[in-house]
CSV table of C-alpha atoms in Angstrom, one decimal:
chain,number,residue,atom,x,y,z
A,1,UNK,CA,-7.5,3.4,22.9
A,2,UNK,CA,-10.8,1.6,23.2
A,3,UNK,CA,-11.4,1.9,19.5
A,4,UNK,CA,-8.1,1.4,17.6
A,5,UNK,CA,-7.3,2.7,14.2
A,6,UNK,CA,-6.9,-0.9,13.0
A,7,UNK,CA,-7.2,-4.5,14.2
A,8,UNK,CA,-6.5,-7.4,11.8
A,9,UNK,CA,-9.2,-9.9,11.0
A,10,UNK,CA,-7.5,-13.2,12.1
A,11,UNK,CA,-9.8,-16.1,11.5
A,12,UNK,CA,-10.4,-19.0,9.2
A,13,UNK,CA,-7.5,-21.5,8.8
A,14,UNK,CA,-4.8,-19.3,10.3
A,15,UNK,CA,-4.2,-21.4,13.5
A,16,UNK,CA,-4.3,-24.7,11.6
A,17,UNK,CA,-1.9,-23.5,9.0
A,18,UNK,CA,0.6,-22.0,11.5
A,19,UNK,CA,0.3,-25.2,13.7
A,20,UNK,CA,1.2,-27.2,10.5
A,21,UNK,CA,4.4,-25.1,10.1
A,22,UNK,CA,5.3,-25.7,13.7
A,23,UNK,CA,4.6,-29.4,13.8
A,24,UNK,CA,6.5,-30.1,10.6
A,25,UNK,CA,9.4,-27.8,11.6
A,26,UNK,CA,9.1,-25.6,8.5
A,27,UNK,CA,9.1,-22.2,10.2
A,28,UNK,CA,11.8,-20.3,8.3
A,29,UNK,CA,12.1,-19.2,4.6
A,30,UNK,CA,11.4,-22.6,3.1
A,31,UNK,CA,8.2,-24.6,3.1
A,32,UNK,CA,5.0,-25.4,1.2
A,33,UNK,CA,3.1,-22.4,2.3
A,34,UNK,CA,5.4,-19.9,0.5
A,35,UNK,CA,4.6,-21.3,-2.9
A,36,UNK,CA,0.9,-21.8,-2.0
A,37,UNK,CA,0.6,-18.2,-0.9
A,38,UNK,CA,2.4,-16.8,-3.9
A,39,UNK,CA,0.2,-18.8,-6.3
A,40,UNK,CA,-3.0,-17.7,-4.5
A,41,UNK,CA,-2.0,-14.1,-4.5
A,42,UNK,CA,-1.1,-14.1,-8.2
A,43,UNK,CA,-4.4,-15.7,-8.9
A,44,UNK,CA,-6.4,-13.1,-6.9
A,45,UNK,CA,-4.6,-10.2,-8.5
A,46,UNK,CA,-4.9,-11.6,-12.0
A,47,UNK,CA,-1.2,-12.1,-12.8
A,48,UNK,CA,0.8,-15.2,-13.8
A,49,UNK,CA,3.2,-15.2,-10.8
A,50,UNK,CA,4.5,-13.4,-7.8
A,51,UNK,CA,7.3,-13.6,-5.3
A,52,UNK,CA,7.0,-13.0,-1.6
A,53,UNK,CA,9.4,-10.9,0.6
A,54,UNK,CA,9.8,-10.0,4.2
A,55,UNK,CA,8.0,-6.6,4.1
A,56,UNK,CA,6.5,-4.0,1.8
A,57,UNK,CA,9.4,-1.6,1.9
A,58,UNK,CA,12.0,-4.2,0.7
A,59,UNK,CA,9.5,-5.2,-2.0
A,60,UNK,CA,9.8,-1.7,-3.5
A,61,UNK,CA,13.6,-1.7,-3.2
A,62,UNK,CA,13.8,-5.2,-4.8
A,63,UNK,CA,11.8,-4.3,-7.9
A,64,UNK,CA,13.8,-1.0,-8.3
A,65,UNK,CA,17.0,-3.0,-8.2
A,66,UNK,CA,15.7,-5.7,-10.5
A,67,UNK,CA,14.7,-3.1,-13.0
A,68,UNK,CA,18.1,-1.6,-13.0
A,69,UNK,CA,17.3,1.8,-11.4
A,70,UNK,CA,20.3,3.4,-9.9
A,71,UNK,CA,22.6,6.4,-9.7
A,72,UNK,CA,21.9,9.0,-12.4
A,73,UNK,CA,18.3,8.0,-12.8
A,74,UNK,CA,15.2,10.0,-11.9
A,75,UNK,CA,12.0,8.4,-10.7
A,76,UNK,CA,8.8,10.5,-10.7
A,77,UNK,CA,6.8,9.9,-7.5
A,78,UNK,CA,4.0,11.8,-5.7
A,79,UNK,CA,5.2,13.8,-2.7
A,80,UNK,CA,2.0,12.9,-1.0
A,81,UNK,CA,2.9,9.3,-0.1
A,82,UNK,CA,4.2,7.2,2.7
A,83,UNK,CA,8.0,7.7,3.0
A,84,UNK,CA,8.9,4.1,2.0
A,85,UNK,CA,8.1,5.0,-1.6
A,86,UNK,CA,10.8,7.7,-1.5
A,87,UNK,CA,13.3,6.0,0.8
A,88,UNK,CA,13.7,3.1,-1.5
A,89,UNK,CA,14.4,5.3,-4.5
A,90,UNK,CA,17.1,7.1,-2.5
A,91,UNK,CA,18.5,3.7,-1.4
A,92,UNK,CA,19.2,2.8,-5.1
A,93,UNK,CA,21.1,6.0,-5.6
A,94,UNK,CA,18.4,7.4,-7.9
A,95,UNK,CA,16.7,10.8,-7.4
A,96,UNK,CA,13.0,11.1,-6.6
A,97,UNK,CA,11.3,13.8,-8.6
A,98,UNK,CA,8.2,14.9,-6.8
A,99,UNK,CA,4.9,15.8,-8.3
A,100,UNK,CA,1.5,16.9,-6.9
A,101,UNK,CA,-1.7,14.9,-6.5
A,102,UNK,CA,-5.3,15.3,-7.4
A,103,UNK,CA,-7.6,16.8,-4.9
A,104,UNK,CA,-10.6,14.6,-5.6
A,105,UNK,CA,-8.9,11.2,-5.6
A,106,UNK,CA,-5.7,11.9,-3.6
A,107,UNK,CA,-3.8,10.1,-6.3
A,108,UNK,CA,-0.8,11.2,-8.5
A,109,UNK,CA,-1.7,13.9,-11.0
A,110,UNK,CA,-1.0,12.7,-14.6
A,111,UNK,CA,-0.5,16.2,-15.9
A,112,UNK,CA,2.1,16.9,-13.3
A,113,UNK,CA,3.9,13.6,-14.2
A,114,UNK,CA,4.0,14.7,-17.9
A,115,UNK,CA,5.4,18.1,-16.9
A,116,UNK,CA,8.1,16.5,-14.7
A,117,UNK,CA,9.7,14.3,-17.4
A,118,UNK,CA,13.3,15.1,-18.2
A,119,UNK,CA,16.3,13.6,-19.9
A,120,UNK,CA,17.2,11.5,-16.8
A,121,UNK,CA,13.7,10.2,-16.1
A,122,UNK,CA,13.7,6.4,-16.1
A,123,UNK,CA,10.5,5.5,-14.2
A,124,UNK,CA,7.2,6.6,-12.8
A,125,UNK,CA,6.0,5.3,-9.4
A,126,UNK,CA,2.2,5.3,-9.2
A,127,UNK,CA,1.2,5.0,-5.5
A,128,UNK,CA,-2.4,3.8,-5.0
A,129,UNK,CA,-3.0,5.8,-1.8
A,130,UNK,CA,-5.4,4.7,0.9
A,131,UNK,CA,-7.0,2.1,-1.4
A,132,UNK,CA,-8.1,4.2,-4.3
A,133,UNK,CA,-6.4,3.6,-7.7
A,134,UNK,CA,-4.5,6.1,-9.7
A,135,UNK,CA,-5.6,7.0,-13.2
A,136,UNK,CA,-3.9,4.0,-14.9
A,137,UNK,CA,-5.1,4.8,-18.4
A,138,UNK,CA,-3.3,8.2,-18.2
A,139,UNK,CA,-0.2,6.9,-16.4
A,140,UNK,CA,0.3,3.9,-18.7
A,141,UNK,CA,-0.1,6.2,-21.8
A,142,UNK,CA,2.5,8.6,-20.5
A,143,UNK,CA,5.0,5.8,-19.8
A,144,UNK,CA,4.4,4.2,-23.1
A,145,UNK,CA,4.8,7.5,-25.0
A,146,UNK,CA,8.1,8.3,-23.3
A,147,UNK,CA,9.5,4.7,-22.9
A,148,UNK,CA,9.5,4.9,-19.1
A,149,UNK,CA,9.3,2.1,-16.6
A,150,UNK,CA,6.1,2.0,-14.6
A,151,UNK,CA,6.2,0.8,-10.9
A,152,UNK,CA,3.0,0.5,-8.9
A,153,UNK,CA,3.3,0.9,-5.1
A,154,UNK,CA,0.2,-1.1,-4.1
A,155,UNK,CA,1.1,-1.3,-0.4
A,156,UNK,CA,-2.4,0.1,0.5
A,157,UNK,CA,-4.3,-1.3,-2.4
A,158,UNK,CA,-5.0,-5.0,-2.1
A,159,UNK,CA,-8.5,-5.4,-3.5
A,160,UNK,CA,-8.3,-2.2,-5.5
A,161,UNK,CA,-9.4,-2.3,-9.2
A,162,UNK,CA,-9.1,0.1,-12.1
A,163,UNK,CA,-11.7,-0.6,-14.8
A,164,UNK,CA,-11.9,-4.2,-13.9
A,165,UNK,CA,-8.2,-4.9,-13.5
A,166,UNK,CA,-6.5,-5.3,-10.1
A,167,UNK,CA,-3.8,-2.7,-9.5
A,168,UNK,CA,-0.4,-4.1,-9.8
A,169,UNK,CA,-1.2,-5.7,-13.1
A,170,UNK,CA,-0.4,-2.5,-15.2
A,171,UNK,CA,3.2,-1.8,-14.5
A,172,UNK,CA,6.6,-3.2,-15.3
A,173,UNK,CA,6.7,-4.0,-11.6
A,174,UNK,CA,4.4,-3.8,-8.6
A,175,UNK,CA,4.7,-4.2,-4.8
A,176,UNK,CA,2.3,-5.0,-1.9
A,177,UNK,CA,2.6,-4.8,1.8
A,178,UNK,CA,1.2,-7.2,4.4
A,179,UNK,CA,1.9,-5.2,7.6
A,180,UNK,CA,-0.4,-5.8,10.5
A,181,UNK,CA,-2.7,-2.9,9.5
A,182,UNK,CA,-3.1,-3.9,5.9
A,183,UNK,CA,-6.3,-5.4,4.4
A,184,UNK,CA,-4.6,-8.8,4.4
A,185,UNK,CA,-1.7,-9.3,6.7
A,186,UNK,CA,1.2,-11.6,7.5
A,187,UNK,CA,2.3,-9.5,10.4
A,188,UNK,CA,5.2,-8.2,8.3
A,189,UNK,CA,5.6,-9.2,4.7
A,190,UNK,CA,5.2,-8.1,1.1
A,191,UNK,CA,4.8,-9.3,-2.5
A,192,UNK,CA,6.5,-8.4,-5.8
A,193,UNK,CA,4.9,-8.7,-9.2
A,194,UNK,CA,6.7,-8.1,-12.6
A,195,UNK,CA,5.5,-8.1,-16.2
A,196,UNK,CA,8.7,-9.7,-17.5
A,197,UNK,CA,9.3,-13.2,-16.1
A,198,UNK,CA,13.0,-12.5,-16.3
A,199,UNK,CA,12.7,-9.5,-14.0
A,200,UNK,CA,10.7,-11.6,-11.5
A,201,UNK,CA,13.4,-14.3,-11.7
A,202,UNK,CA,16.0,-11.6,-10.9
A,203,UNK,CA,13.9,-10.6,-7.9
A,204,UNK,CA,14.0,-14.1,-6.6
A,205,UNK,CA,17.7,-14.3,-7.1
A,206,UNK,CA,18.3,-10.9,-5.4
A,207,UNK,CA,16.0,-11.6,-2.5
A,208,UNK,CA,17.9,-14.8,-1.5
A,209,UNK,CA,21.5,-13.6,-1.2
A,210,UNK,CA,22.2,-14.1,-4.9
A,211,UNK,CA,22.7,-17.8,-4.4
A,212,UNK,CA,23.6,-19.8,-7.4
A,213,UNK,CA,21.0,-22.3,-8.6
A,214,UNK,CA,23.7,-24.8,-9.7
A,215,UNK,CA,26.6,-24.4,-7.2
A,216,UNK,CA,26.2,-24.9,-3.4
A,217,UNK,CA,26.9,-21.9,-1.2
A,218,UNK,CA,28.0,-19.9,-4.3
A,219,UNK,CA,26.8,-16.3,-4.5
A,220,UNK,CA,27.3,-14.6,-7.9
A,221,UNK,CA,26.0,-11.1,-7.2
A,222,UNK,CA,25.7,-8.6,-4.3
A,223,UNK,CA,22.2,-9.3,-3.0
A,224,UNK,CA,19.9,-9.3,0.0
A,225,UNK,CA,18.0,-11.5,2.5
A,226,UNK,CA,14.5,-10.3,1.8
A,227,UNK,CA,12.7,-13.7,2.1
A,228,UNK,CA,9.4,-14.3,3.7
A,229,UNK,CA,9.0,-17.1,6.3
A,230,UNK,CA,6.8,-20.1,5.9
A,231,UNK,CA,4.8,-19.0,9.0
A,232,UNK,CA,4.2,-15.6,7.4
A,233,UNK,CA,3.1,-17.3,4.2
A,234,UNK,CA,0.8,-19.6,6.1
A,235,UNK,CA,-0.9,-16.6,7.7
A,236,UNK,CA,-1.1,-15.0,4.3
A,237,UNK,CA,-2.8,-18.0,2.7
A,238,UNK,CA,-5.4,-18.0,5.4
A,239,UNK,CA,-6.0,-14.3,4.8
A,240,UNK,CA,-6.4,-14.7,1.0
A,241,UNK,CA,-9.1,-17.2,1.7
A,242,UNK,CA,-10.9,-14.6,3.7
A,243,UNK,CA,-10.2,-11.7,1.4
A,244,UNK,CA,-13.6,-11.3,-0.1
A,245,UNK,CA,-15.2,-11.2,3.3
A,246,UNK,CA,-12.7,-8.7,4.6
A,247,UNK,CA,-13.2,-6.4,1.6
A,248,UNK,CA,-17.0,-6.6,1.9
A,249,UNK,CA,-16.9,-5.5,5.5
A,250,UNK,CA,-14.6,-2.6,4.7
A,251,UNK,CA,-16.9,-1.5,1.9
A,252,UNK,CA,-19.9,-1.5,4.3
A,253,UNK,CA,-17.9,0.4,6.9
A,254,UNK,CA,-16.9,3.1,4.3
A,255,UNK,CA,-20.6,3.4,3.3
A,256,UNK,CA,-21.7,3.8,6.9
A,257,UNK,CA,-19.1,6.6,7.5
A,258,UNK,CA,-20.2,8.3,4.2
A,259,UNK,CA,-23.8,8.3,5.2
A,260,UNK,CA,-23.4,9.1,8.9
A,261,UNK,CA,-21.0,12.0,8.3
A,262,UNK,CA,-22.9,13.7,5.5
A,263,UNK,CA,-23.8,17.3,5.9
A,264,UNK,CA,-20.7,18.1,7.9
A,265,UNK,CA,-17.8,20.4,6.8
A,266,UNK,CA,-15.8,17.5,5.5
A,267,UNK,CA,-15.9,14.8,2.8
A,268,UNK,CA,-15.1,11.1,2.8
A,269,UNK,CA,-12.6,9.6,0.4
A,270,UNK,CA,-15.0,8.0,-2.1
A,271,UNK,CA,-14.6,6.2,-5.4
A,272,UNK,CA,-14.2,8.3,-8.5
A,273,UNK,CA,-14.9,6.7,-11.9
A,274,UNK,CA,-14.9,3.1,-12.9
A,275,UNK,CA,-13.0,1.8,-10.0
A,276,UNK,CA,-13.2,-0.4,-6.9
A,277,UNK,CA,-11.9,1.4,-3.8
A,278,UNK,CA,-10.7,-1.2,-1.3
A,279,UNK,CA,-11.0,1.4,1.6
A,280,UNK,CA,-7.8,0.3,3.2
A,281,UNK,CA,-8.3,3.4,5.4
A,282,UNK,CA,-11.6,5.2,5.8
A,283,UNK,CA,-10.6,8.8,5.5
A,284,UNK,CA,-12.2,12.2,5.9
A,285,UNK,CA,-10.8,15.4,4.4
A,286,UNK,CA,-11.9,18.5,6.4
A,287,UNK,CA,-13.0,21.7,4.7
A,288,UNK,CA,-10.8,23.7,7.1
A,289,UNK,CA,-7.4,22.5,8.2
A,290,UNK,CA,-7.5,24.5,11.5
A,291,UNK,CA,-10.0,22.0,12.9
A,292,UNK,CA,-8.0,18.9,12.1
A,293,UNK,CA,-5.8,18.6,15.2
A,294,UNK,CA,-8.6,19.7,17.6
A,295,UNK,CA,-10.9,17.1,16.1
A,296,UNK,CA,-8.3,14.4,16.6
A,297,UNK,CA,-7.8,15.4,20.2
A,298,UNK,CA,-11.6,15.2,20.8
A,299,UNK,CA,-11.7,11.7,19.3
A,300,UNK,CA,-8.6,10.7,21.4
A,301,UNK,CA,-10.3,12.0,24.6
A,302,UNK,CA,-13.2,9.6,23.8
A,303,UNK,CA,-10.8,6.7,23.3
A,304,UNK,CA,-10.9,6.7,19.5
A,305,UNK,CA,-7.6,6.3,17.7
A,306,UNK,CA,-7.0,8.2,14.4
A,307,UNK,CA,-4.1,9.0,12.1
A,308,UNK,CA,-3.3,12.2,10.2
A,309,UNK,CA,-2.6,12.0,6.5
A,310,UNK,CA,1.0,11.5,5.5
A,311,UNK,CA,3.3,14.6,5.5
A,312,UNK,CA,4.6,15.3,2.0
A,313,UNK,CA,7.9,13.7,1.4
A,314,UNK,CA,9.5,16.9,0.0
A,315,UNK,CA,9.2,18.4,3.5
A,316,UNK,CA,11.1,15.6,5.2
A,317,UNK,CA,14.7,16.5,6.3
A,318,UNK,CA,16.4,13.7,4.4
A,319,UNK,CA,14.3,13.9,1.3
A,320,UNK,CA,13.7,17.6,1.1
A,321,UNK,CA,13.3,19.3,-2.2
A,322,UNK,CA,12.2,22.6,-3.6
A,323,UNK,CA,8.9,22.9,-5.3
A,324,UNK,CA,5.3,24.0,-5.0
A,325,UNK,CA,2.8,21.2,-4.3
A,326,UNK,CA,-0.3,22.9,-3.0
A,327,UNK,CA,-2.7,19.9,-3.3
A,328,UNK,CA,-0.3,17.6,-1.4
A,329,UNK,CA,0.2,20.2,1.3
A,330,UNK,CA,-3.5,20.9,1.6
A,331,UNK,CA,-4.6,17.3,1.8
A,332,UNK,CA,-1.9,16.5,4.3
A,333,UNK,CA,-3.1,19.3,6.6
A,334,UNK,CA,-6.8,18.4,6.3
A,335,UNK,CA,-6.9,14.6,6.3
A,336,UNK,CA,-7.8,12.1,9.0
A,337,UNK,CA,-7.9,8.3,8.9
A,338,UNK,CA,-10.7,6.9,11.0
A,339,UNK,CA,-10.9,3.4,12.6
A,340,UNK,CA,-11.0,1.1,9.6
A,341,UNK,CA,-10.8,-2.5,10.8
A,342,UNK,CA,-13.3,-4.9,9.3
A,343,UNK,CA,-14.6,-6.2,12.6
A,344,UNK,CA,-15.5,-2.8,14.1
A,345,UNK,CA,-18.9,-3.0,15.7
A,346,UNK,CA,-22.0,-0.9,15.0
A,347,UNK,CA,-21.7,0.6,18.4
A,348,UNK,CA,-18.1,1.6,17.8
A,349,UNK,CA,-18.9,3.2,14.5
A,350,UNK,CA,-21.7,5.1,16.1
A,351,UNK,CA,-19.3,6.3,18.8
A,352,UNK,CA,-16.9,7.6,16.1
A,353,UNK,CA,-19.5,9.4,14.1
A,354,UNK,CA,-21.4,10.9,17.0
A,355,UNK,CA,-18.1,12.2,18.4
A,356,UNK,CA,-17.3,13.9,15.1
A,357,UNK,CA,-20.9,15.4,14.9
A,358,UNK,CA,-20.6,16.6,18.5
A,359,UNK,CA,-17.3,18.3,17.7
A,360,UNK,CA,-18.8,20.3,14.8
């Protein structure tokens, strides 16, 4: 594809930091950049501390384990999400209980959450999809009222704010992804936040093979190797330093798409309410699902890469469940993610928009 769906913004101190890792020999899961990246990330998101991991999926699994979620528990989760949100619940032995989403924002429906609460419900997972925040006032109130744990899946929501607070700062635990197509990237990688410092300490213990802090090569719990490398952290620190610039470019791109595609039988995924949409993906939702695949083929023929919206998790073979989720099904059938990388050129954006206009 001549215009890819995403290309990371790799600039600033990246090469210098990575070269420092190589020249000093600190290339694995120890080194100064790990602590520096964790501190910078915590500061940017407005929390006290954070712990890095090898990818965004294990980040979710780690916080679920640290919070004690397991067999017999139920976790309410939107069916309209990336499958990692659901896979990690299943991996703990807990049961995902699916709920529908809101048409306007694409986010989890608080009324559906309230209706899904049962005697085995232990947690709610709020997934901030495609860079727009969930209604955290409503979700927090529900969790407080029913004494439920709140987990925020912020894989797609670095730079996203709800009423002045960065997402990830509301829940008992929160996770982020730094995959190559995320707003800031470490190639692979992730981050875990937790309200309770004891839970975060448990995350650190579990992510590093459960090694004893006082006895050499002694492991006191069944645990995992979920550690980030120093090279990943070096890349991440250079990305944090560029975060405001990257987010500004993505806001400008979303604005251009919104203005250039106005008047067509589609809508862009815009901010609703007192929020900051990080526009991880610049998305369009068609009025009519029957045109979605044909439009994607038209764009592909012009060398323009796109992605469809995620299929609902309740329709996947390994995580199938009964239920009626019309909003999730409708959004999944009508949604397209357009090229969303921060360094896309004016000419490339014009090519995307003119191709869409030509199709209609």
